């Protein structure tokens, strides 16, 4: 079965650079969620989108922005990268209104040097 | 604010034995969902089991079952016949009915001893 696809799997950036993470949800999943998991930490909710509109917002820094496109894929844009942004970034997807835990992608490991 | 607490940072169990991971949560809501996620060394987040708060019957998925005590706000995970592949970090998680976000506990790292 198709899963949530994230790209790239690994990304190394320097401080103050910009990074773009991509997420392709499971077909027919119209809601996308982004999470950040720091080393040894639990995942923290960043933001979610439904039908290209932001539907919920968590602890996402102002330096980060995200959007969902008409094909439901989503991109997380991160600017002015800081060392503390080094983390595993998960995307997840679900059909709207379905109240079970959503399906996570394998994550993008971002390392800021 | 809702919180999820996992009081056991690490646990070990002998292969084929049974182990129970503890989780408590705090909420004033009546409609919510609880989950256990598994994160093996591959870092993939895998849904193990879910429980709807309005259901009194405890959820079961093969060797995995929960003990959901709504009044006590407790949601423990029991793994029967532990296997080496069960070694992972286990996160207890909560989602309010009208929210998108899932709130995770700090996790319990489970070691399986051969």
PDB file of C-alpha atoms in Angstrom:
ATOM      1  CA  UNK A   1       0.000   0.000   0.000  1.00  0.00           C
ATOM      2  CA  UNK A   2       1.103   3.547  -0.721  1.00  0.00           C
ATOM      3  CA  UNK A   3       2.527   5.417   2.229  1.00  0.00           C
ATOM      4  CA  UNK A   4       3.331   9.017   3.038  1.00  0.00           C
ATOM      5  CA  UNK A   5       6.376  10.022   1.026  1.00  0.00           C
ATOM      6  CA  UNK A   6       8.806  12.599   2.314  1.00  0.00           C
ATOM      7  CA  UNK A   7      11.762  14.058   0.520  1.00  0.00           C
ATOM      8  CA  UNK A   8      14.596  14.377   0.954  1.00  0.00           C
ATOM      9  CA  UNK A   9      15.387  11.727   3.546  1.00  0.00           C
ATOM     10  CA  UNK A  10      18.434  13.606   4.739  1.00  0.00           C
ATOM     11  CA  UNK A  11      19.410  17.234   4.380  1.00  0.00           C
ATOM     12  CA  UNK A  12      22.457  19.125   5.556  1.00  0.00           C
ATOM     13  CA  UNK A  13      22.360  22.898   5.565  1.00  0.00           C
ATOM     14  CA  UNK A  14      24.485  25.665   6.965  1.00  0.00           C
ATOM     15  CA  UNK A  15      23.290  28.249   9.439  1.00  0.00           C
ATOM     16  CA  UNK A  16      21.217  31.017   7.886  1.00  0.00           C
ATOM     17  CA  UNK A  17      20.432  28.917   4.814  1.00  0.00           C
ATOM     18  CA  UNK A  18      16.975  27.937   3.621  1.00  0.00           C
ATOM     19  CA  UNK A  19      15.519  24.438   3.413  1.00  0.00           C
ATOM     20  CA  UNK A  20      12.412  23.051   1.760  1.00  0.00           C
ATOM     21  CA  UNK A  21      10.908  19.752   2.850  1.00  0.00           C
ATOM     22  CA  UNK A  22       8.304  17.999   0.761  1.00  0.00           C
ATOM     23  CA  UNK A  23       5.488  15.660   1.706  1.00  0.00           C
ATOM     24  CA  UNK A  24       3.270  13.556  -0.541  1.00  0.00           C
ATOM     25  CA  UNK A  25       0.269  12.174   1.357  1.00  0.00           C
ATOM     26  CA  UNK A  26      -1.423   8.859   0.883  1.00  0.00           C
ATOM     27  CA  UNK A  27      -3.852   9.024  -2.081  1.00  0.00           C
ATOM     28  CA  UNK A  28      -7.277  10.348  -1.033  1.00  0.00           C
ATOM     29  CA  UNK A  29      -5.850  11.776   2.188  1.00  0.00           C
ATOM     30  CA  UNK A  30      -6.732  15.463   2.148  1.00  0.00           C
ATOM     31  CA  UNK A  31      -5.190  16.549   5.453  1.00  0.00           C
ATOM     32  CA  UNK A  32      -1.485  16.923   6.066  1.00  0.00           C
ATOM     33  CA  UNK A  33       0.323  17.454   9.365  1.00  0.00           C
ATOM     34  CA  UNK A  34       3.911  18.475  10.125  1.00  0.00           C
ATOM     35  CA  UNK A  35       5.842  17.516  13.254  1.00  0.00           C
ATOM     36  CA  UNK A  36       9.329  18.274  14.518  1.00  0.00           C
ATOM     37  CA  UNK A  37      11.214  15.775  16.660  1.00  0.00           C
ATOM     38  CA  UNK A  38      14.429  16.992  18.234  1.00  0.00           C
ATOM     39  CA  UNK A  39      17.113  14.538  19.387  1.00  0.00           C
ATOM     40  CA  UNK A  40      15.756  12.425  22.223  1.00  0.00           C
ATOM     41  CA  UNK A  41      12.501  14.359  22.215  1.00  0.00           C
ATOM     42  CA  UNK A  42       8.870  13.590  21.523  1.00  0.00           C
ATOM     43  CA  UNK A  43       7.355  14.879  18.278  1.00  0.00           C
ATOM     44  CA  UNK A  44       5.985  18.402  18.449  1.00  0.00           C
ATOM     45  CA  UNK A  45       3.119  19.529  16.249  1.00  0.00           C
ATOM     46  CA  UNK A  46       3.984  22.352  13.879  1.00  0.00           C
ATOM     47  CA  UNK A  47       1.085  22.907  11.501  1.00  0.00           C
ATOM     48  CA  UNK A  48      -1.660  21.173   9.522  1.00  0.00           C
ATOM     49  CA  UNK A  49      -3.520  21.778   6.286  1.00  0.00           C
ATOM     50  CA  UNK A  50      -6.867  20.710   4.909  1.00  0.00           C
ATOM     51  CA  UNK A  51      -7.904  21.468   1.344  1.00  0.00           C
ATOM     52  CA  UNK A  52      -4.969  23.848   0.937  1.00  0.00           C
ATOM     53  CA  UNK A  53      -5.982  25.904   3.969  1.00  0.00           C
ATOM     54  CA  UNK A  54      -4.149  25.960   7.278  1.00  0.00           C
ATOM     55  CA  UNK A  55      -6.364  24.100   9.726  1.00  0.00           C
ATOM     56  CA  UNK A  56      -4.338  24.098  12.945  1.00  0.00           C
ATOM     57  CA  UNK A  57      -1.107  25.651  14.128  1.00  0.00           C
ATOM     58  CA  UNK A  58       1.278  24.619  16.845  1.00  0.00           C
ATOM     59  CA  UNK A  59       4.708  25.732  17.903  1.00  0.00           C
ATOM     60  CA  UNK A  60       5.959  26.657  14.463  1.00  0.00           C
ATOM     61  CA  UNK A  61       8.617  29.401  14.380  1.00  0.00           C
ATOM     62  CA  UNK A  62       7.913  32.501  12.321  1.00  0.00           C
ATOM     63  CA  UNK A  63      10.936  31.566  10.183  1.00  0.00           C
ATOM     64  CA  UNK A  64       9.013  28.514   8.981  1.00  0.00           C
ATOM     65  CA  UNK A  65       6.143  28.521   6.546  1.00  0.00           C
ATOM     66  CA  UNK A  66       4.184  25.774   4.892  1.00  0.00           C
ATOM     67  CA  UNK A  67       1.536  25.268   2.288  1.00  0.00           C
ATOM     68  CA  UNK A  68      -0.551  22.568   0.701  1.00  0.00           C
ATOM     69  CA  UNK A  69      -1.003  22.389  -3.034  1.00  0.00           C
ATOM     70  CA  UNK A  70      -3.935  21.363  -5.224  1.00  0.00           C
ATOM     71  CA  UNK A  71      -2.587  17.801  -5.506  1.00  0.00           C
ATOM     72  CA  UNK A  72      -2.538  17.740  -1.657  1.00  0.00           C
ATOM     73  CA  UNK A  73       1.201  17.561  -1.372  1.00  0.00           C
ATOM     74  CA  UNK A  74       2.724  19.936   1.137  1.00  0.00           C
ATOM     75  CA  UNK A  75       5.990  21.786   1.546  1.00  0.00           C
ATOM     76  CA  UNK A  76       7.614  23.097   4.697  1.00  0.00           C
ATOM     77  CA  UNK A  77       9.904  26.035   4.064  1.00  0.00           C
ATOM     78  CA  UNK A  78      12.467  26.908   6.682  1.00  0.00           C
ATOM     79  CA  UNK A  79      14.547  30.064   6.449  1.00  0.00           C
ATOM     80  CA  UNK A  80      17.416  31.531   8.449  1.00  0.00           C
ATOM     81  CA  UNK A  81      18.226  28.093   9.738  1.00  0.00           C
ATOM     82  CA  UNK A  82      19.623  27.772  13.236  1.00  0.00           C
ATOM     83  CA  UNK A  83      21.567  24.959  14.850  1.00  0.00           C
ATOM     84  CA  UNK A  84      18.520  24.235  17.004  1.00  0.00           C
ATOM     85  CA  UNK A  85      16.472  23.461  13.920  1.00  0.00           C
ATOM     86  CA  UNK A  86      18.396  20.203  13.543  1.00  0.00           C
ATOM     87  CA  UNK A  87      15.730  17.561  13.978  1.00  0.00           C
ATOM     88  CA  UNK A  88      13.649  14.883  12.349  1.00  0.00           C
ATOM     89  CA  UNK A  89      10.708  16.413  10.525  1.00  0.00           C
ATOM     90  CA  UNK A  90       7.693  14.192  10.055  1.00  0.00           C
ATOM     91  CA  UNK A  91       4.807  14.638   7.745  1.00  0.00           C
ATOM     92  CA  UNK A  92       1.605  12.694   8.303  1.00  0.00           C
ATOM     93  CA  UNK A  93      -1.672  12.459   6.456  1.00  0.00           C
ATOM     94  CA  UNK A  94      -5.247  11.353   6.983  1.00  0.00           C
ATOM     95  CA  UNK A  95      -8.678  11.682   5.434  1.00  0.00           C
ATOM     96  CA  UNK A  96     -10.548  14.560   7.014  1.00  0.00           C
ATOM     97  CA  UNK A  97     -12.967  13.638   9.755  1.00  0.00           C
ATOM     98  CA  UNK A  98     -11.551  10.192  10.334  1.00  0.00           C
ATOM     99  CA  UNK A  99     -10.770   9.904  13.979  1.00  0.00           C
ATOM    100  CA  UNK A 100      -7.934   7.483  14.041  1.00  0.00           C
ATOM    101  CA  UNK A 101      -4.266   8.220  14.348  1.00  0.00           C
ATOM    102  CA  UNK A 102      -2.869   9.467  11.118  1.00  0.00           C
ATOM    103  CA  UNK A 103      -0.145   7.802   9.044  1.00  0.00           C
ATOM    104  CA  UNK A 104       3.372   9.185   9.341  1.00  0.00           C
ATOM    105  CA  UNK A 105       6.048   9.351   6.694  1.00  0.00           C
ATOM    106  CA  UNK A 106       9.588   8.199   7.349  1.00  0.00           C
ATOM    107  CA  UNK A 107      10.729  11.723   8.103  1.00  0.00           C
ATOM    108  CA  UNK A 108      13.385  14.095   6.843  1.00  0.00           C
ATOM    109  CA  UNK A 109      16.460  14.389   9.002  1.00  0.00           C
ATOM    110  CA  UNK A 110      17.689  17.963   8.851  1.00  0.00           C
ATOM    111  CA  UNK A 111      21.144  18.751  10.131  1.00  0.00           C
ATOM    112  CA  UNK A 112      22.170  22.382  10.419  1.00  0.00           C
ATOM    113  CA  UNK A 113      25.910  22.962  10.663  1.00  0.00           C
TER     114      UNK A 113
ATOM    115  CA  UNK B   1      -3.821  22.348  28.565  1.00  0.00           C
ATOM    116  CA  UNK B   2      -3.698  18.706  27.803  1.00  0.00           C
ATOM    117  CA  UNK B   3      -0.646  16.742  28.875  1.00  0.00           C
ATOM    118  CA  UNK B   4       0.540  13.186  28.470  1.00  0.00           C
ATOM    119  CA  UNK B   5       2.868  11.601  31.021  1.00  0.00           C
ATOM    120  CA  UNK B   6       4.902   8.452  30.637  1.00  0.00           C
ATOM    121  CA  UNK B   7       6.654   7.778  33.919  1.00  0.00           C
ATOM    122  CA  UNK B   8       8.921   4.991  32.688  1.00  0.00           C
ATOM    123  CA  UNK B   9      11.765   6.313  30.516  1.00  0.00           C
ATOM    124  CA  UNK B  10      13.075   2.787  29.910  1.00  0.00           C
ATOM    125  CA  UNK B  11      11.903  -0.762  30.455  1.00  0.00           C
ATOM    126  CA  UNK B  12      13.257  -4.198  29.736  1.00  0.00           C
ATOM    127  CA  UNK B  13      11.428  -7.471  29.277  1.00  0.00           C
ATOM    128  CA  UNK B  14      12.494 -10.986  28.509  1.00  0.00           C
ATOM    129  CA  UNK B  15      11.542 -12.312  25.110  1.00  0.00           C
ATOM    130  CA  UNK B  16       8.154 -14.098  25.184  1.00  0.00           C
ATOM    131  CA  UNK B  17       7.192 -12.374  28.440  1.00  0.00           C
ATOM    132  CA  UNK B  18       4.501  -9.743  28.967  1.00  0.00           C
ATOM    133  CA  UNK B  19       5.202  -6.105  29.671  1.00  0.00           C
ATOM    134  CA  UNK B  20       2.992  -3.144  30.513  1.00  0.00           C
ATOM    135  CA  UNK B  21       3.852   0.449  29.646  1.00  0.00           C
ATOM    136  CA  UNK B  22       2.154   3.154  31.685  1.00  0.00           C
ATOM    137  CA  UNK B  23       0.595   6.389  30.527  1.00  0.00           C
ATOM    138  CA  UNK B  24      -1.506   9.007  32.212  1.00  0.00           C
ATOM    139  CA  UNK B  25      -3.000  12.093  30.686  1.00  0.00           C
ATOM    140  CA  UNK B  26      -4.711  15.222  31.800  1.00  0.00           C
ATOM    141  CA  UNK B  27      -7.695  16.726  30.048  1.00  0.00           C
ATOM    142  CA  UNK B  28     -10.991  18.363  30.835  1.00  0.00           C
ATOM    143  CA  UNK B  29     -12.479  17.132  27.564  1.00  0.00           C
ATOM    144  CA  UNK B  30     -14.954  14.297  27.242  1.00  0.00           C
ATOM    145  CA  UNK B  31     -14.375  13.501  23.561  1.00  0.00           C
ATOM    146  CA  UNK B  32     -10.854  12.513  22.678  1.00  0.00           C
ATOM    147  CA  UNK B  33      -8.687   9.760  21.292  1.00  0.00           C
ATOM    148  CA  UNK B  34      -5.691   7.992  22.721  1.00  0.00           C
ATOM    149  CA  UNK B  35      -2.938   6.248  20.833  1.00  0.00           C
ATOM    150  CA  UNK B  36       0.215   4.268  21.269  1.00  0.00           C
ATOM    151  CA  UNK B  37       2.863   4.826  18.627  1.00  0.00           C
ATOM    152  CA  UNK B  38       5.989   2.772  18.165  1.00  0.00           C
ATOM    153  CA  UNK B  39       9.231   4.280  16.900  1.00  0.00           C
ATOM    154  CA  UNK B  40      11.870   1.646  16.122  1.00  0.00           C
ATOM    155  CA  UNK B  41      15.492   2.514  15.327  1.00  0.00           C
ATOM    156  CA  UNK B  42      14.408   3.233  11.747  1.00  0.00           C
ATOM    157  CA  UNK B  43      12.640   6.297  13.250  1.00  0.00           C
ATOM    158  CA  UNK B  44       9.383   5.527  11.461  1.00  0.00           C
ATOM    159  CA  UNK B  45       6.342   6.403  13.605  1.00  0.00           C
ATOM    160  CA  UNK B  46       3.989   3.432  13.566  1.00  0.00           C
ATOM    161  CA  UNK B  47       0.496   3.418  15.033  1.00  0.00           C
ATOM    162  CA  UNK B  48       0.179   0.430  17.361  1.00  0.00           C
ATOM    163  CA  UNK B  49      -3.290   0.870  18.798  1.00  0.00           C
ATOM    164  CA  UNK B  50      -5.957   3.513  19.327  1.00  0.00           C
ATOM    165  CA  UNK B  51      -8.816   4.028  21.754  1.00  0.00           C
ATOM    166  CA  UNK B  52     -11.848   6.252  21.475  1.00  0.00           C
ATOM    167  CA  UNK B  53     -12.698   7.812  24.832  1.00  0.00           C
ATOM    168  CA  UNK B  54     -16.410   7.122  24.411  1.00  0.00           C
ATOM    169  CA  UNK B  55     -15.791   3.395  24.120  1.00  0.00           C
ATOM    170  CA  UNK B  56     -15.616   1.485  27.375  1.00  0.00           C
ATOM    171  CA  UNK B  57     -14.230  -1.642  25.781  1.00  0.00           C
ATOM    172  CA  UNK B  58     -10.459  -1.808  25.766  1.00  0.00           C
ATOM    173  CA  UNK B  59      -8.860  -1.897  22.320  1.00  0.00           C
ATOM    174  CA  UNK B  60      -6.889  -4.964  21.238  1.00  0.00           C
ATOM    175  CA  UNK B  61      -4.625  -5.545  18.250  1.00  0.00           C
ATOM    176  CA  UNK B  62      -3.123  -9.022  18.201  1.00  0.00           C
ATOM    177  CA  UNK B  63      -0.485  -9.101  20.973  1.00  0.00           C
ATOM    178  CA  UNK B  64      -1.143  -5.488  21.942  1.00  0.00           C
ATOM    179  CA  UNK B  65      -3.933  -4.417  24.261  1.00  0.00           C
ATOM    180  CA  UNK B  66      -4.721  -1.403  26.376  1.00  0.00           C
ATOM    181  CA  UNK B  67      -6.178  -0.841  29.808  1.00  0.00           C
ATOM    182  CA  UNK B  68      -8.179   2.348  29.472  1.00  0.00           C
ATOM    183  CA  UNK B  69      -9.352   3.808  32.767  1.00  0.00           C
ATOM    184  CA  UNK B  70     -11.183   6.990  31.837  1.00  0.00           C
ATOM    185  CA  UNK B  71     -11.939   8.178  35.354  1.00  0.00           C
ATOM    186  CA  UNK B  72      -8.320   7.715  36.368  1.00  0.00           C
ATOM    187  CA  UNK B  73      -7.104   9.136  33.040  1.00  0.00           C
ATOM    188  CA  UNK B  74      -4.867   6.155  32.569  1.00  0.00           C
ATOM    189  CA  UNK B  75      -4.041   4.384  29.311  1.00  0.00           C
ATOM    190  CA  UNK B  76      -1.525   1.570  29.660  1.00  0.00           C
ATOM    191  CA  UNK B  77      -0.245  -0.677  26.887  1.00  0.00           C
ATOM    192  CA  UNK B  78       0.249  -4.385  27.414  1.00  0.00           C
ATOM    193  CA  UNK B  79       2.467  -6.323  25.047  1.00  0.00           C
ATOM    194  CA  UNK B  80       2.082 -10.083  25.293  1.00  0.00           C
ATOM    195  CA  UNK B  81       4.609 -12.644  24.071  1.00  0.00           C
ATOM    196  CA  UNK B  82       7.248  -9.946  23.548  1.00  0.00           C
ATOM    197  CA  UNK B  83       9.351 -10.322  20.427  1.00  0.00           C
ATOM    198  CA  UNK B  84      12.737  -8.885  19.516  1.00  0.00           C
ATOM    199  CA  UNK B  85      11.032  -6.740  16.899  1.00  0.00           C
ATOM    200  CA  UNK B  86       9.045  -5.001  19.622  1.00  0.00           C
ATOM    201  CA  UNK B  87      12.180  -3.189  20.779  1.00  0.00           C
ATOM    202  CA  UNK B  88      11.487   0.478  20.178  1.00  0.00           C
ATOM    203  CA  UNK B  89      10.515   3.777  21.710  1.00  0.00           C
ATOM    204  CA  UNK B  90       6.814   3.789  22.544  1.00  0.00           C
ATOM    205  CA  UNK B  91       4.900   7.034  22.675  1.00  0.00           C
ATOM    206  CA  UNK B  92       1.549   7.472  24.308  1.00  0.00           C
ATOM    207  CA  UNK B  93      -0.466  10.183  22.581  1.00  0.00           C
ATOM    208  CA  UNK B  94      -3.698  12.151  22.900  1.00  0.00           C
ATOM    209  CA  UNK B  95      -5.878  14.026  20.481  1.00  0.00           C
ATOM    210  CA  UNK B  96      -8.886  16.156  21.354  1.00  0.00           C
ATOM    211  CA  UNK B  97     -11.847  15.454  19.110  1.00  0.00           C
ATOM    212  CA  UNK B  98     -11.900  18.810  17.313  1.00  0.00           C
ATOM    213  CA  UNK B  99      -8.139  19.256  17.082  1.00  0.00           C
ATOM    214  CA  UNK B 100      -5.702  18.228  14.404  1.00  0.00           C
ATOM    215  CA  UNK B 101      -2.691  17.973  16.628  1.00  0.00           C
ATOM    216  CA  UNK B 102      -1.675  14.898  18.523  1.00  0.00           C
ATOM    217  CA  UNK B 103       0.129  15.497  21.824  1.00  0.00           C
ATOM    218  CA  UNK B 104       2.806  12.960  22.630  1.00  0.00           C
ATOM    219  CA  UNK B 105       4.303  11.827  25.898  1.00  0.00           C
ATOM    220  CA  UNK B 106       8.070  11.737  26.349  1.00  0.00           C
ATOM    221  CA  UNK B 107       8.234   8.086  25.431  1.00  0.00           C
ATOM    222  CA  UNK B 108       9.294   4.782  26.987  1.00  0.00           C
ATOM    223  CA  UNK B 109      12.225   2.942  25.473  1.00  0.00           C
ATOM    224  CA  UNK B 110      11.514  -0.779  25.517  1.00  0.00           C
ATOM    225  CA  UNK B 111      14.347  -3.292  25.411  1.00  0.00           C
ATOM    226  CA  UNK B 112      13.678  -6.939  24.633  1.00  0.00           C
ATOM    227  CA  UNK B 113      16.155  -9.343  26.229  1.00  0.00           C
ATOM    228  CA  UNK B 114      16.822 -12.551  24.280  1.00  0.00           C
TER     229      UNK B 114
END
